Amino acid sequence: MVERELLQPIGQGSVRIFISRPEQAGRRYPLCVLLMDAPGYRDELNGMARRLATAGYAVAVPDLYHRSIAAGLAPDPQQLAPDAPDRREIIYRHMHRVTLATAAEDLRAVLAATADDPQIDREHVGLFGYCMSGPLALGLAPAFAGTVAAAASIHGVRLFHRGVASPHRRLPATDAELYIACAEHDDWAPPSLIEQLGSWLTRAGVQHQIDWYPGTQHGFVFPQRAGLYLEAAAERHWAALNDLFERTLKA
């Protein structure tokens, strides 16, 4: 595998991006972008990027909290440990600085950062986001129509609400295929909300698939989440992502 971690200039600062792809010469690999969950940029996510990359993709992981870093508010990894006191409040402090507009800037930075690699196909892009980034993945699809061919939300939060920032409002403009994976037990994405989202997407004619993962809780895909990780469900989510990206990015 070919791997690199770089700082891509953006605005008055820079965003850290991890990129992994196969090293076989003479091939081009569709770009997939992993949008991080609330605990932030870390090697666990880079490992997930490596796993997908072995299936024939270039996978990038941008640090969506780089604006906190630039403002001197960088999250301390020890403060984000599962048993750290005030962990939730600290995470909220940083995640609320991430918006669809800032995520769009970061996606443009990823596209710029990969432009110098002729083996990365940036014309067919897949997005997949976890937790806070589930709605970002869906919301970025219409913003990058014609480039983003697939977008997946994995136990995403606030996918459908009355606010103007609800991602569903923009989705009629997307030509991407959407995949939405939902934990059976998730206070941030209860069945009633997901049912409303599914009905709305169907009426709007948006190509999508919603899957429920029985016996799971929010965060079930992450091996380091003791008490939440469910291996069978996590493997099912990897298979679903592979199917989605194989169908939409490699055709």
Coordinates of C-alpha atoms in Angstrom, one line a residue:
M1 CA 0.0 0.0 0.0
V2 CA 1.0 3.6 -0.6
E3 CA 0.3 5.8 2.3
R4 CA 1.0 9.5 3.2
E5 CA -0.2 12.0 5.7
L6 CA 0.0 15.6 4.6
L7 CA -1.0 19.2 5.5
Q8 CA -3.1 20.7 2.7
P9 CA -3.4 24.5 2.7
I10 CA -6.9 25.7 3.3
G11 CA -7.9 29.3 4.0
Q12 CA -5.5 30.8 6.5
G13 CA -4.5 27.4 7.7
S14 CA -4.1 23.7 6.7
V15 CA -6.0 20.5 7.1
R16 CA -4.3 17.2 8.0
I17 CA -5.2 14.4 5.5
F18 CA -4.3 10.7 5.6
I19 CA -4.4 8.9 2.2
S20 CA -4.0 5.2 1.5
R21 CA -4.2 3.4 -1.8
P22 CA -2.9 0.2 -3.5
E23 CA 0.6 0.5 -5.0
Q24 CA 0.0 -1.5 -8.2
A25 CA 1.2 0.7 -11.1
G26 CA -0.8 1.4 -14.2
R27 CA -4.2 1.4 -12.4
R28 CA -6.5 4.2 -11.3
Y29 CA -8.3 3.9 -8.0
P30 CA -11.6 5.7 -7.3
L31 CA -11.4 8.2 -4.4
C32 CA -13.4 7.5 -1.2
V33 CA -13.4 10.0 1.6
L34 CA -14.0 8.9 5.2
L35 CA -15.6 11.6 7.3
M36 CA -14.7 11.2 10.9
D37 CA -17.0 10.7 13.9
A38 CA -17.2 12.9 16.9
P39 CA -14.1 11.6 18.8
G40 CA -12.0 13.0 16.0
Y41 CA -9.1 12.2 13.7
R42 CA -7.1 9.2 15.0
D43 CA -5.3 6.1 13.9
E44 CA -8.4 3.9 14.3
L45 CA -9.9 5.8 11.3
N46 CA -6.7 5.5 9.3
G47 CA -6.9 1.8 9.9
M48 CA -10.4 1.8 8.5
A49 CA -9.2 3.7 5.5
R50 CA -6.5 1.1 4.9
R51 CA -9.0 -1.7 5.0
L52 CA -11.2 -0.1 2.3
A53 CA -8.2 0.8 0.2
T54 CA -7.2 -2.9 0.0
A55 CA -10.4 -3.4 -2.0
G56 CA -9.1 -1.1 -4.8
Y57 CA -9.8 2.5 -3.7
A58 CA -7.8 5.5 -2.7
V59 CA -9.2 6.5 0.7
A60 CA -8.7 9.9 2.4
V61 CA -9.4 10.9 6.0
P62 CA -9.4 14.7 6.6
D63 CA -9.2 16.1 10.1
L64 CA -12.5 18.0 10.3
Y65 CA -11.4 19.6 13.6
H66 CA -8.4 21.5 12.1
R67 CA -10.2 24.8 12.7
S68 CA -10.3 24.0 16.4
I69 CA -6.6 23.4 16.2
A70 CA -6.0 26.7 14.4
A71 CA -8.0 28.5 17.1
G72 CA -5.9 26.9 19.8
L73 CA -8.7 24.6 20.9
A74 CA -7.2 21.4 19.7
P75 CA -8.8 18.4 21.5
D76 CA -6.4 16.6 23.8
P77 CA -6.5 12.8 22.9
Q78 CA -6.5 12.0 26.7
Q79 CA -9.6 14.2 27.1
L80 CA -11.4 12.2 24.4
A81 CA -10.6 8.8 25.9
P82 CA -13.8 6.8 26.7
D83 CA -13.3 7.0 30.4
A84 CA -12.2 10.7 30.5
P85 CA -14.3 13.1 32.6
D86 CA -16.3 15.7 30.8
R87 CA -15.6 13.8 27.5
R88 CA -19.0 14.5 26.0
E89 CA -18.9 18.2 26.7
I90 CA -15.4 18.5 25.2
I91 CA -16.5 16.6 22.1
Y92 CA -19.5 18.8 21.6
R93 CA -17.3 21.9 21.9
H94 CA -15.4 20.7 18.8
M95 CA -18.1 19.0 16.7
H96 CA -20.3 22.1 16.8
R97 CA -17.6 24.0 14.9
V98 CA -18.1 21.5 12.0
T99 CA -20.8 22.5 9.5
L100 CA -21.8 21.5 6.0
A101 CA -20.0 24.6 4.7
T102 CA -16.7 23.8 6.4
A103 CA -17.0 20.1 5.4
A104 CA -17.4 21.3 1.7
E105 CA -14.2 23.3 2.1
D106 CA -12.4 20.2 3.5
L107 CA -13.7 18.0 0.7
R108 CA -12.3 20.5 -1.9
A109 CA -9.0 20.4 0.0
V110 CA -9.0 16.6 -0.3
L111 CA -9.6 16.9 -4.0
A112 CA -6.7 19.3 -4.3
A113 CA -4.5 17.2 -2.2
T114 CA -5.0 14.1 -4.4
A115 CA -4.7 16.0 -7.7
D116 CA -0.9 15.2 -8.0
D117 CA -1.5 11.5 -8.0
P118 CA -2.4 10.2 -11.5
Q119 CA -3.5 6.9 -10.0
I120 CA -6.4 8.5 -8.1
D121 CA -9.6 8.9 -10.0
R122 CA -11.3 12.0 -8.6
E123 CA -14.1 12.0 -11.1
H124 CA -15.9 9.3 -9.3
V125 CA -15.9 9.9 -5.5
G126 CA -17.6 8.1 -2.7
L127 CA -18.3 9.6 0.8
F128 CA -18.9 7.7 4.0
G129 CA -19.5 9.4 7.3
Y130 CA -20.1 8.1 10.9
C131 CA -22.1 9.7 13.7
M132 CA -21.9 13.5 13.3
S133 CA -20.6 13.1 9.7
G134 CA -23.5 10.9 8.5
P135 CA -25.5 14.0 7.6
L136 CA -22.4 15.7 6.2
A137 CA -21.9 12.8 3.8
L138 CA -25.5 13.0 2.6
G139 CA -25.4 16.8 2.5
L140 CA -22.2 17.0 0.4
A141 CA -23.6 14.7 -2.3
P142 CA -25.8 17.3 -3.9
A143 CA -23.2 20.0 -3.3
F144 CA -20.8 18.0 -5.4
A145 CA -23.3 16.6 -7.9
G146 CA -21.5 15.1 -10.9
T147 CA -18.5 14.2 -8.7
V148 CA -19.9 12.4 -5.7
A149 CA -21.4 9.2 -7.1
A150 CA -22.2 7.6 -3.7
A151 CA -22.7 8.7 -0.1
A152 CA -23.2 6.6 3.0
S153 CA -24.3 7.5 6.5
I154 CA -23.4 5.0 9.2
H155 CA -25.4 5.5 12.4
G156 CA -25.6 9.2 11.4
V157 CA -27.3 11.7 13.6
R158 CA -29.8 14.5 12.8
L159 CA -30.5 13.1 9.3
F160 CA -34.1 14.5 9.2
H161 CA -35.3 17.5 11.2
R162 CA -37.3 20.7 10.8
G163 CA -34.2 23.0 10.8
V164 CA -32.9 24.6 7.6
A165 CA -29.7 22.7 8.0
S166 CA -31.4 19.3 7.7
P167 CA -29.5 17.4 4.9
H168 CA -32.7 16.0 3.4
R169 CA -33.7 19.4 2.1
R170 CA -30.8 19.3 -0.4
L171 CA -31.0 15.7 -1.5
P172 CA -33.4 16.1 -4.5
A173 CA -30.4 17.8 -6.2
T174 CA -28.1 14.8 -5.9
D175 CA -27.5 12.2 -8.6
A176 CA -25.6 10.0 -6.1
E177 CA -26.8 6.7 -4.7
L178 CA -27.3 6.9 -0.9
Y179 CA -26.8 4.2 1.7
I180 CA -28.1 4.7 5.3
A181 CA -27.1 2.2 8.0
C182 CA -29.0 2.5 11.3
A183 CA -28.4 1.0 14.7
E184 CA -31.5 -0.7 16.2
H185 CA -31.0 1.2 19.4
D186 CA -29.9 4.8 18.8
D187 CA -31.4 7.8 20.6
W188 CA -29.9 10.1 18.0
A189 CA -31.7 8.3 15.1
P190 CA -34.9 6.7 16.3
P191 CA -37.0 4.6 14.0
S192 CA -39.7 7.3 13.7
L193 CA -37.1 9.8 12.3
I194 CA -35.6 7.3 9.9
E195 CA -39.1 6.3 8.6
Q196 CA -39.8 9.9 7.9
L197 CA -36.5 10.3 6.0
G198 CA -37.2 7.1 4.0
S199 CA -40.6 8.3 3.0
W200 CA -39.4 11.7 2.0
L201 CA -36.5 10.3 -0.1
T202 CA -38.9 7.9 -1.9
R203 CA -41.3 10.8 -2.7
A204 CA -38.4 12.9 -3.9
G205 CA -37.2 10.1 -6.2
V206 CA -33.8 9.9 -4.6
Q207 CA -32.0 6.6 -5.1
H208 CA -31.4 5.2 -1.6
Q209 CA -31.2 2.1 0.6
I210 CA -31.9 2.1 4.4
D211 CA -30.7 -0.9 6.4
W212 CA -31.3 -1.6 10.0
Y213 CA -28.7 -3.5 12.0
P214 CA -30.4 -5.6 14.7
G215 CA -29.0 -5.7 18.2
T216 CA -26.7 -2.8 17.6
Q217 CA -26.2 0.6 19.4
H218 CA -24.7 3.8 18.2
G219 CA -21.0 3.3 17.4
F220 CA -21.3 -0.4 16.7
V221 CA -18.7 -0.4 13.9
F222 CA -15.7 0.7 16.0
P223 CA -13.6 -2.1 17.5
Q224 CA -12.3 0.1 20.2
R225 CA -15.8 0.9 21.5
A226 CA -16.1 -1.6 24.4
G227 CA -19.6 -2.6 25.0
L228 CA -20.8 -1.2 21.6
Y229 CA -18.8 -2.9 19.0
L230 CA -20.6 -5.8 17.3
E231 CA -18.3 -7.7 14.9
A232 CA -21.0 -9.3 12.8
A233 CA -22.7 -6.0 12.3
A234 CA -19.5 -4.2 11.6
E235 CA -18.5 -6.7 9.0
R236 CA -22.0 -6.4 7.4
H237 CA -21.4 -2.6 7.1
W238 CA -18.1 -3.2 5.4
A239 CA -19.8 -5.5 2.9
A240 CA -22.5 -2.9 2.2
L241 CA -19.9 -0.2 1.6
N242 CA -18.0 -2.4 -0.7
D243 CA -21.1 -3.3 -2.7
L244 CA -22.1 0.4 -2.9
F245 CA -18.7 1.6 -4.1
E246 CA -18.2 -1.3 -6.4
R247 CA -21.5 -0.5 -8.1
T248 CA -21.2 3.2 -8.3
L249 CA -17.5 4.0 -8.6
K250 CA -16.0 1.1 -10.6
A251 CA -18.7 0.6 -13.3

